Short mmCIF file of C-alpha atoms in Angstrom, two decimals:
data_model
loop_
_atom_site.label_atom_id
_atom_site.label_comp_id
_atom_site.label_asym_id
_atom_site.label_seq_id
_atom_site.Cartn_x
_atom_site.Cartn_y
_atom_site.Cartn_z
CA UNK B 1 0.00 0.00 0.00
CA UNK B 2 1.32 3.46 -0.94
CA UNK B 3 2.64 5.57 1.97
CA UNK B 4 3.30 9.25 1.21
CA UNK B 5 5.31 9.80 4.40
CA UNK B 6 7.64 6.91 3.60
CA UNK B 7 8.18 8.32 0.14
CA UNK B 8 9.02 11.71 1.64
CA UNK B 9 11.53 10.18 4.07
CA UNK B 10 13.17 8.29 1.21
CA UNK B 11 13.41 11.35 -1.06
CA UNK B 12 14.62 13.61 1.75
CA UNK B 13 17.23 11.03 2.74
CA UNK B 14 18.59 10.93 -0.83
CA UNK B 15 18.65 14.74 -0.96
CA UNK B 16 20.37 15.04 2.42
CA UNK B 17 22.99 12.40 1.61
CA UNK B 18 23.82 13.93 -1.76
CA UNK B 19 24.03 17.55 -0.59
CA UNK B 20 26.05 16.54 2.49
CA UNK B 21 28.56 14.77 0.28
CA UNK B 22 29.13 17.84 -1.90
CA UNK B 23 29.05 20.26 1.05
CA UNK B 24 32.02 18.42 2.54
CA UNK B 25 34.02 19.22 -0.59
CA UNK B 26 32.85 22.83 -0.55
CA UNK B 27 33.66 23.55 3.10
CA UNK B 28 36.96 21.72 2.96
CA UNK B 29 38.11 23.90 0.06
CA UNK B 30 40.44 26.81 0.67
CA UNK B 31 38.02 29.03 -1.23
CA UNK B 32 35.96 29.13 1.99
CA UNK B 33 38.87 30.87 3.72
CA UNK B 34 38.82 33.56 1.05
CA UNK B 35 35.08 34.01 1.51
CA UNK B 36 35.45 34.26 5.28
CA UNK B 37 38.15 36.90 4.84
CA UNK B 38 35.92 38.76 2.40
CA UNK B 39 32.92 38.60 4.74
CA UNK B 40 35.06 39.71 7.69
CA UNK B 41 36.41 42.69 5.74
CA UNK B 42 32.95 43.66 4.53
CA UNK B 43 31.59 43.30 8.08
CA UNK B 44 34.26 45.62 9.47
CA UNK B 45 33.59 48.39 6.94
CA UNK B 46 29.83 47.87 7.27
CA UNK B 47 30.02 48.34 11.03
CA UNK B 48 32.08 51.51 10.62
CA UNK B 49 29.56 52.82 8.08
CA UNK B 50 26.62 52.08 10.37
CA UNK B 51 28.14 54.35 13.03
CA UNK B 52 27.83 57.31 10.65
CA UNK B 53 24.06 56.89 10.09
CA UNK B 54 21.71 59.58 11.37
CA UNK B 55 18.02 59.58 12.28
CA UNK B 56 16.95 60.74 8.81
CA UNK B 57 18.43 57.67 7.09
CA UNK B 58 15.61 55.71 5.28
CA UNK B 59 16.33 52.44 7.07
CA UNK B 60 12.67 51.33 7.08
CA UNK B 61 12.44 51.61 3.28
CA UNK B 62 15.71 49.75 2.73
CA UNK B 63 14.76 46.94 5.11
CA UNK B 64 11.26 46.70 3.63
CA UNK B 65 12.57 46.36 0.08
CA UNK B 66 15.36 43.92 0.92
CA UNK B 67 13.36 41.64 3.21
CA UNK B 68 10.32 42.02 0.95
CA UNK B 69 12.32 40.44 -1.86
CA UNK B 70 13.37 37.58 0.43
CA UNK B 71 9.74 37.01 1.45
CA UNK B 72 8.47 37.12 -2.13
CA UNK B 73 11.00 34.59 -3.43
CA UNK B 74 9.41 31.45 -2.00
CA UNK B 75 10.47 28.25 -3.79
CA UNK B 76 8.94 25.02 -2.54
CA UNK B 77 11.05 21.86 -2.47
CA UNK B 78 9.24 18.79 -3.81
CA UNK B 79 12.15 16.43 -4.67
CA UNK B 80 10.20 15.27 -7.71
CA UNK B 81 12.01 13.50 -10.55
CA UNK B 82 11.29 13.04 -14.25
CA UNK B 83 9.82 9.58 -13.72
CA UNK B 84 7.27 10.86 -11.19
CA UNK B 85 4.99 12.33 -13.84
CA UNK B 86 4.38 8.74 -14.95
CA UNK B 87 4.48 6.71 -11.74
CA UNK B 88 3.12 9.22 -9.19
CA UNK B 89 0.54 10.91 -11.39
CA UNK B 90 -2.15 8.28 -10.65
CA UNK B 91 -1.48 8.80 -6.91
CA UNK B 92 -1.83 12.58 -6.94
CA UNK B 93 -4.80 12.60 -4.55
CA UNK B 94 -2.73 10.64 -1.97
CA UNK B 95 0.27 12.99 -1.94
CA UNK B 96 -1.11 15.73 0.32
CA UNK B 97 1.12 14.74 3.26
CA UNK B 98 4.12 14.44 0.95
CA UNK B 99 3.79 18.00 -0.34
CA UNK B 100 2.94 19.26 3.15
CA UNK B 101 6.34 17.98 4.35
CA UNK B 102 7.95 19.75 1.40
CA UNK B 103 6.30 23.00 2.43
CA UNK B 104 7.44 22.64 6.05
CA UNK B 105 11.01 21.90 4.96
CA UNK B 106 10.97 24.92 2.63
CA UNK B 107 9.71 27.14 5.47
CA UNK B 108 12.45 25.98 7.85
CA UNK B 109 15.16 26.49 5.25
CA UNK B 110 13.92 29.94 4.25
CA UNK B 111 13.35 30.98 7.87
CA UNK B 112 17.08 30.50 8.36
CA UNK B 113 17.69 32.77 5.37
CA UNK B 114 15.40 35.39 6.89
CA UNK B 115 17.32 35.16 10.16
CA UNK B 116 20.59 35.89 8.35
CA UNK B 117 19.22 38.86 6.39
CA UNK B 118 17.52 40.34 9.44
CA UNK B 119 20.72 39.95 11.46
CA UNK B 120 22.62 41.83 8.76
CA UNK B 121 20.26 44.83 8.62
CA UNK B 122 19.45 45.08 12.35
CA UNK B 123 22.56 47.14 13.23
CA UNK B 124 21.30 49.82 10.81
CA UNK B 125 17.87 49.75 12.40
CA UNK B 126 19.17 49.97 15.95
CA UNK B 127 21.52 52.83 15.06
CA UNK B 128 18.86 54.91 13.27
CA UNK B 129 15.84 54.17 15.49
CA UNK B 130 17.76 54.23 18.76
CA UNK B 131 16.08 51.02 19.89
CA UNK B 132 17.58 47.80 21.27
CA UNK B 133 18.24 44.43 19.70
CA UNK B 134 15.34 43.10 21.79
CA UNK B 135 12.98 43.67 18.85
CA UNK B 136 14.94 41.19 16.73
CA UNK B 137 12.99 38.07 17.70
CA UNK B 138 9.49 39.62 17.49
CA UNK B 139 10.39 40.88 14.01
CA UNK B 140 11.78 37.46 13.07
CA UNK B 141 8.54 35.75 14.17
CA UNK B 142 6.49 38.18 12.04
CA UNK B 143 8.76 37.51 9.05
CA UNK B 144 8.44 33.73 9.43
CA UNK B 145 4.62 33.99 9.59
CA UNK B 146 4.62 36.17 6.45
CA UNK B 147 6.99 33.71 4.75
CA UNK B 148 4.59 30.86 5.55
CA UNK B 149 1.70 32.74 3.92
CA UNK B 150 3.87 33.52 0.88
CA UNK B 151 4.73 29.84 0.51
CA UNK B 152 1.06 28.85 0.66
CA UNK B 153 0.21 31.45 -1.99
CA UNK B 154 3.10 30.32 -4.17
CA UNK B 155 1.88 26.72 -4.03
CA UNK B 156 -1.60 27.72 -5.17
CA UNK B 157 -0.20 29.86 -8.01
CA UNK B 158 1.71 26.85 -9.34
CA UNK B 159 -1.59 25.30 -10.37
CA UNK B 160 -1.60 27.87 -13.19
CA UNK B 161 1.02 27.61 -15.96
CA UNK B 162 0.41 31.10 -17.38
CA UNK B 163 3.73 33.02 -17.03
CA UNK B 164 1.81 36.29 -16.75
CA UNK B 165 -0.03 34.97 -13.70
CA UNK B 166 3.27 34.08 -12.04
CA UNK B 167 4.77 37.50 -12.75
CA UNK B 168 1.68 39.36 -11.55
CA UNK B 169 1.67 37.23 -8.40
CA UNK B 170 5.32 38.08 -7.70
CA UNK B 171 4.68 41.79 -8.25
CA UNK B 172 1.58 41.90 -6.04
CA UNK B 173 3.14 39.88 -3.24
CA UNK B 174 6.30 41.98 -3.27
CA UNK B 175 4.24 45.17 -3.06
CA UNK B 176 2.14 43.86 -0.16
CA UNK B 177 5.20 42.41 1.63
CA UNK B 178 7.16 45.65 1.26
CA UNK B 179 4.28 47.84 2.49
CA UNK B 180 3.63 45.55 5.46
CA UNK B 181 7.30 45.54 6.44
CA UNK B 182 7.61 49.29 5.99
CA UNK B 183 4.71 49.82 8.39
CA UNK B 184 6.25 47.31 10.81
CA UNK B 185 9.73 48.86 10.79
CA UNK B 186 8.26 52.37 10.94
CA UNK B 187 6.49 51.29 14.15
CA UNK B 188 3.09 52.19 12.69
CA UNK B 189 -0.26 51.40 14.29
CA UNK B 190 -0.83 47.66 14.74
CA UNK B 191 -4.21 47.94 13.00
CA UNK B 192 -2.52 49.28 9.86
CA UNK B 193 0.09 46.52 9.93
CA UNK B 194 -2.60 43.88 10.42
CA UNK B 195 -4.74 45.32 7.61
CA UNK B 196 -1.78 45.21 5.22
CA UNK B 197 -0.95 41.62 6.17
CA UNK B 198 -4.61 40.71 5.75
CA UNK B 199 -4.26 41.40 2.03
CA UNK B 200 -1.92 38.39 1.81
CA UNK B 201 -4.57 36.17 3.40
CA UNK B 202 -7.14 37.45 0.93
CA UNK B 203 -4.74 36.65 -1.92
CA UNK B 204 -4.35 33.14 -0.51
CA UNK B 205 -8.12 32.63 -0.47
CA UNK B 206 -8.42 34.02 -4.02
CA UNK B 207 -5.71 31.77 -5.48
CA UNK B 208 -7.00 28.75 -3.57
CA UNK B 209 -10.46 29.20 -5.06
CA UNK B 210 -8.93 29.55 -8.53
CA UNK B 211 -6.92 26.35 -8.04
CA UNK B 212 -9.96 24.25 -7.12
CA UNK B 213 -10.59 21.49 -9.61
CA UNK B 214 -7.14 21.85 -11.21
CA UNK B 215 -4.47 19.16 -11.15
CA UNK B 216 -0.83 19.55 -10.26
CA UNK B 217 1.39 20.81 -13.06
CA UNK B 218 3.91 17.97 -12.85
CA UNK B 219 6.17 19.13 -15.68
CA UNK B 220 6.48 22.58 -14.14
CA UNK B 221 7.19 21.27 -10.62
CA UNK B 222 9.83 18.85 -11.93
CA UNK B 223 11.43 21.60 -14.02
CA UNK B 224 11.65 23.92 -11.00
CA UNK B 225 13.17 21.17 -8.87
CA UNK B 226 15.78 20.43 -11.54
CA UNK B 227 16.69 24.12 -11.77
CA UNK B 228 17.23 24.34 -8.00
CA UNK B 229 19.42 21.25 -7.94
CA UNK B 230 21.36 22.43 -11.01
CA UNK B 231 22.16 25.69 -9.22
CA UNK B 232 23.58 23.68 -6.30
CA UNK B 233 25.49 21.35 -8.64
CA UNK B 234 27.10 24.34 -10.40
CA UNK B 235 28.44 25.56 -7.07
CA UNK B 236 29.65 22.08 -6.08
CA UNK B 237 31.28 21.67 -9.51
CA UNK B 238 33.73 24.43 -8.55
CA UNK B 239 35.21 22.04 -5.97
CA UNK B 240 34.72 18.56 -7.42
CA UNK B 241 33.41 16.79 -10.50
CA UNK B 242 29.59 16.55 -10.49
CA UNK B 243 28.38 13.87 -12.94
CA UNK B 244 24.73 14.96 -12.60
CA UNK B 245 25.41 18.51 -13.76
CA UNK B 246 23.64 19.09 -17.05
CA UNK B 247 25.02 21.33 -19.76
CA UNK B 248 23.01 24.49 -20.43
CA UNK B 249 23.69 26.36 -23.66
CA UNK B 250 22.36 29.85 -24.24
CA UNK B 251 22.99 31.78 -27.43
CA UNK B 252 24.11 35.34 -26.72
CA UNK B 253 24.13 36.84 -30.18
CA UNK B 254 25.22 40.27 -28.96
CA UNK B 255 28.55 38.76 -27.87
CA UNK B 256 29.37 37.45 -31.35
CA UNK B 257 31.38 40.62 -31.96
CA UNK B 258 34.05 39.25 -29.61
CA UNK B 259 34.05 35.86 -31.31
CA UNK B 260 34.55 37.62 -34.64
CA UNK B 261 38.01 38.72 -33.53
CA UNK B 262 39.25 35.10 -33.54
CA UNK B 263 41.00 33.96 -36.69
CA UNK B 264 39.80 30.88 -38.58
CA UNK B 265 43.11 29.06 -38.60
CA UNK B 266 44.06 25.49 -37.84
CA UNK B 267 45.74 26.45 -34.56
CA UNK B 268 42.75 28.55 -33.40
CA UNK B 269 40.37 25.60 -33.08
CA UNK B 270 40.52 25.40 -29.29
CA UNK B 271 40.36 29.19 -29.03
CA UNK B 272 36.96 29.11 -30.74
CA UNK B 273 35.85 26.18 -28.56
CA UNK B 274 36.76 27.78 -25.22
CA UNK B 275 35.55 31.27 -26.20
CA UNK B 276 32.14 29.95 -27.25
CA UNK B 277 31.93 27.79 -24.15
CA UNK B 278 32.74 30.79 -21.94
CA UNK B 279 30.08 32.99 -23.55
CA UNK B 280 27.33 30.45 -24.16
CA UNK B 281 27.61 27.37 -21.97
CA UNK B 282 27.03 26.91 -18.27
CA UNK B 283 27.23 30.01 -16.12
CA UNK B 284 30.83 31.08 -16.74
CA UNK B 285 29.98 34.40 -18.34
CA UNK B 286 27.33 35.12 -15.72
CA UNK B 287 29.80 34.46 -12.90
CA UNK B 288 32.31 36.80 -14.50
CA UNK B 289 29.73 39.60 -14.85
CA UNK B 290 28.39 39.23 -11.30
CA UNK B 291 31.79 39.11 -9.63
CA UNK B 292 33.06 42.02 -11.74
CA UNK B 293 30.05 44.21 -10.90
CA UNK B 294 30.20 43.41 -7.17
CA UNK B 295 33.98 43.87 -7.09
CA UNK B 296 33.82 47.18 -8.98
CA UNK B 297 31.19 48.55 -6.60
CA UNK B 298 33.26 47.34 -3.64
CA UNK B 299 36.54 48.97 -4.69
CA UNK B 300 34.72 52.17 -5.70
CA UNK B 301 33.12 52.73 -2.31
CA UNK B 302 36.07 51.48 -0.28
CA UNK B 303 38.24 54.38 0.87
CA UNK B 304 41.33 52.49 2.05
CA UNK B 305 43.89 52.44 -0.78
CA UNK B 306 45.59 49.18 0.23
CA UNK B 307 42.18 47.67 0.97
CA UNK B 308 41.04 48.51 -2.57
CA UNK B 309 43.97 46.63 -4.07
CA UNK B 310 43.52 43.65 -1.74
CA UNK B 311 39.79 43.50 -2.51
CA UNK B 312 40.56 43.61 -6.24
CA UNK B 313 43.00 40.71 -5.92
CA UNK B 314 40.41 38.69 -3.96
CA UNK B 315 37.80 39.14 -6.69
CA UNK B 316 40.33 38.33 -9.42
CA UNK B 317 41.16 35.13 -7.56
CA UNK B 318 37.49 34.25 -7.07
CA UNK B 319 36.77 34.82 -10.77
CA UNK B 320 39.78 32.83 -11.94
CA UNK B 321 39.08 29.97 -9.54
CA UNK B 322 35.46 29.69 -10.66
CA UNK B 323 36.51 29.66 -14.32
CA UNK B 324 38.91 26.74 -13.85
CA UNK B 325 36.18 24.10 -14.50
CA UNK B 326 36.06 25.50 -18.04
CA UNK B 327 39.26 23.52 -18.70
CA UNK B 328 37.46 20.20 -18.18
CA UNK B 329 34.11 21.30 -19.56
CA UNK B 330 34.47 19.06 -22.64
CA UNK B 331 36.49 16.25 -21.06
CA UNK B 332 33.76 13.64 -21.66
CA UNK B 333 33.39 14.49 -25.35
CA UNK B 334 35.53 11.85 -27.07
CA UNK B 335 35.32 13.49 -30.48
CA UNK B 336 37.69 16.21 -29.27
CA UNK B 337 40.44 13.58 -29.20
CA UNK B 338 40.01 13.24 -32.95
CA UNK B 339 41.25 16.78 -33.51
CA UNK B 340 44.67 16.58 -35.25
CA UNK B 341 46.01 19.19 -32.84
CA UNK B 342 48.83 19.27 -30.32
CA UNK B 343 47.93 19.41 -26.61
CA UNK B 344 49.92 22.63 -26.24
CA UNK B 345 47.38 24.42 -28.48
CA UNK B 346 44.63 23.48 -26.04
CA UNK B 347 46.77 24.77 -23.15
CA UNK B 348 47.48 28.03 -24.97
CA UNK B 349 43.83 28.61 -25.90
CA UNK B 350 42.67 28.16 -22.30
CA UNK B 351 45.42 30.27 -20.72
CA UNK B 352 44.94 33.04 -23.30
CA UNK B 353 41.20 33.20 -22.60
CA UNK B 354 41.67 33.16 -18.82
CA UNK B 355 44.40 35.83 -19.04
CA UNK B 356 42.26 38.19 -21.12
CA UNK B 357 39.21 37.74 -18.90
CA UNK B 358 41.19 38.53 -15.74
CA UNK B 359 43.04 41.41 -17.43
CA UNK B 360 39.71 42.98 -18.39
CA UNK B 361 38.44 42.58 -14.85
CA UNK B 362 41.65 44.09 -13.46
CA UNK B 363 41.32 47.08 -15.78
CA UNK B 364 37.73 47.67 -14.69
CA UNK B 365 38.71 47.60 -11.03
CA UNK B 366 41.52 50.06 -11.72
CA UNK B 367 39.23 52.37 -13.69
CA UNK B 368 36.72 52.39 -10.82
CA UNK B 369 39.45 53.75 -8.56
CA UNK B 370 40.83 56.19 -11.17
CA UNK B 371 37.34 57.67 -11.60
CA UNK B 372 37.65 58.84 -7.98
CA UNK B 373 40.87 60.62 -9.04
CA UNK B 374 42.88 58.30 -6.80
CA UNK B 375 45.53 57.80 -9.47
CA UNK B 376 48.23 56.22 -7.32
CA UNK B 377 45.98 53.47 -5.93
CA UNK B 378 44.30 52.99 -9.30
CA UNK B 379 47.62 52.35 -11.05
CA UNK B 380 48.80 50.18 -8.15
CA UNK B 381 45.66 48.04 -8.45
CA UNK B 382 46.16 47.60 -12.19
CA UNK B 383 49.86 46.67 -11.82
CA UNK B 384 49.34 44.25 -8.92
CA UNK B 385 46.25 42.80 -10.60
CA UNK B 386 48.16 42.16 -13.83
CA UNK B 387 51.05 40.49 -11.98
CA UNK B 388 48.64 38.39 -9.92
CA UNK B 389 46.77 37.37 -13.08
CA UNK B 390 49.98 36.10 -14.71
CA UNK B 391 50.87 34.20 -11.54
CA UNK B 392 47.38 32.71 -11.28
CA UNK B 393 47.12 31.68 -14.94
CA UNK B 394 50.61 30.33 -15.57
CA UNK B 395 51.47 28.83 -12.17
CA UNK B 396 48.48 28.33 -9.88
CA UNK B 397 45.92 27.25 -12.50
CA UNK B 398 48.42 24.93 -14.15
CA UNK B 399 48.90 23.01 -10.90
CA UNK B 400 45.14 22.89 -10.30
CA UNK B 401 44.55 21.48 -13.77
CA UNK B 402 47.05 18.69 -13.10
CA UNK B 403 45.25 17.58 -9.92
#
């Protein structure tokens, strides 16, 4: 006889075992030390910045927007697989307890995320409002309750496959969440706060009525679950080989101008392969853009000259380290061995690409400092960044690729 709770325990056990295995690789990596150093540095400057805030600082708006986004983003873990749309579909009416456990697990996981974000912004709130940290836990409880309602709404919305419905739902929930949190952090009348939160309950009733009589959208739920796991696998793939990681290729036509600079010669074969892989496959290009933007903002607003250079080097290292899997991206494609090309051409193509990517990032960091008319530190960042890039590409990365 089918038992939904037993199925949940089995699926959760597989998920826990698999993620634990990869998390061991992640937390044993020396990249964690770099992240801890980066977080510590950011925390120090953040604390010093908080001390400068005055009573007219819009802390309530900032907290409402930031935490409103966290509340609105409410994924629900189901642990469904491709085969389930065949084997579990006939048992849909018996899976209520299974999906209920998924909702509870999602709430616990996202409550922890809310705790982290609230802990980060609370020093601002205490400094501006002149209150104590005693309000932290009441605020956290309110956030968890709101998160629970958001999860329930999100589950009902998933009975509709219309993308417009999903976007409208996100927009409405974010607006209501942000207004409710603004009233809460502004210490408004409890009746106003309750009335704003009541809108979420009305939305839940509305979506629940619309979902009546509809079946689960199995393809959509499975697709969302695969996307979440793929995101985790991409992170784990930075530290160890992940066989389950699926290739994702996305054509970015606007980047073809850079590919057009490559010559069509025999010895440029691997240059074309790695350049196209960087721009179109996986998340290499996205990682480069995100780290470059965050790093540029960081060095621009940081006032310490030496700190700017150190922060630049950290982001260059992070970018280079996360691009190293590009070397083995095609290792399981046997047809590459049929290329009548020397191995040194493959080495040269990879190192050339990595060098240019890190040089461009270095230049952008330096320009961000030069814009502030801090010419000495700007030039120092460019010089040290270029030297570090050559060291990373020709010495460090070479050893890593031989592991």
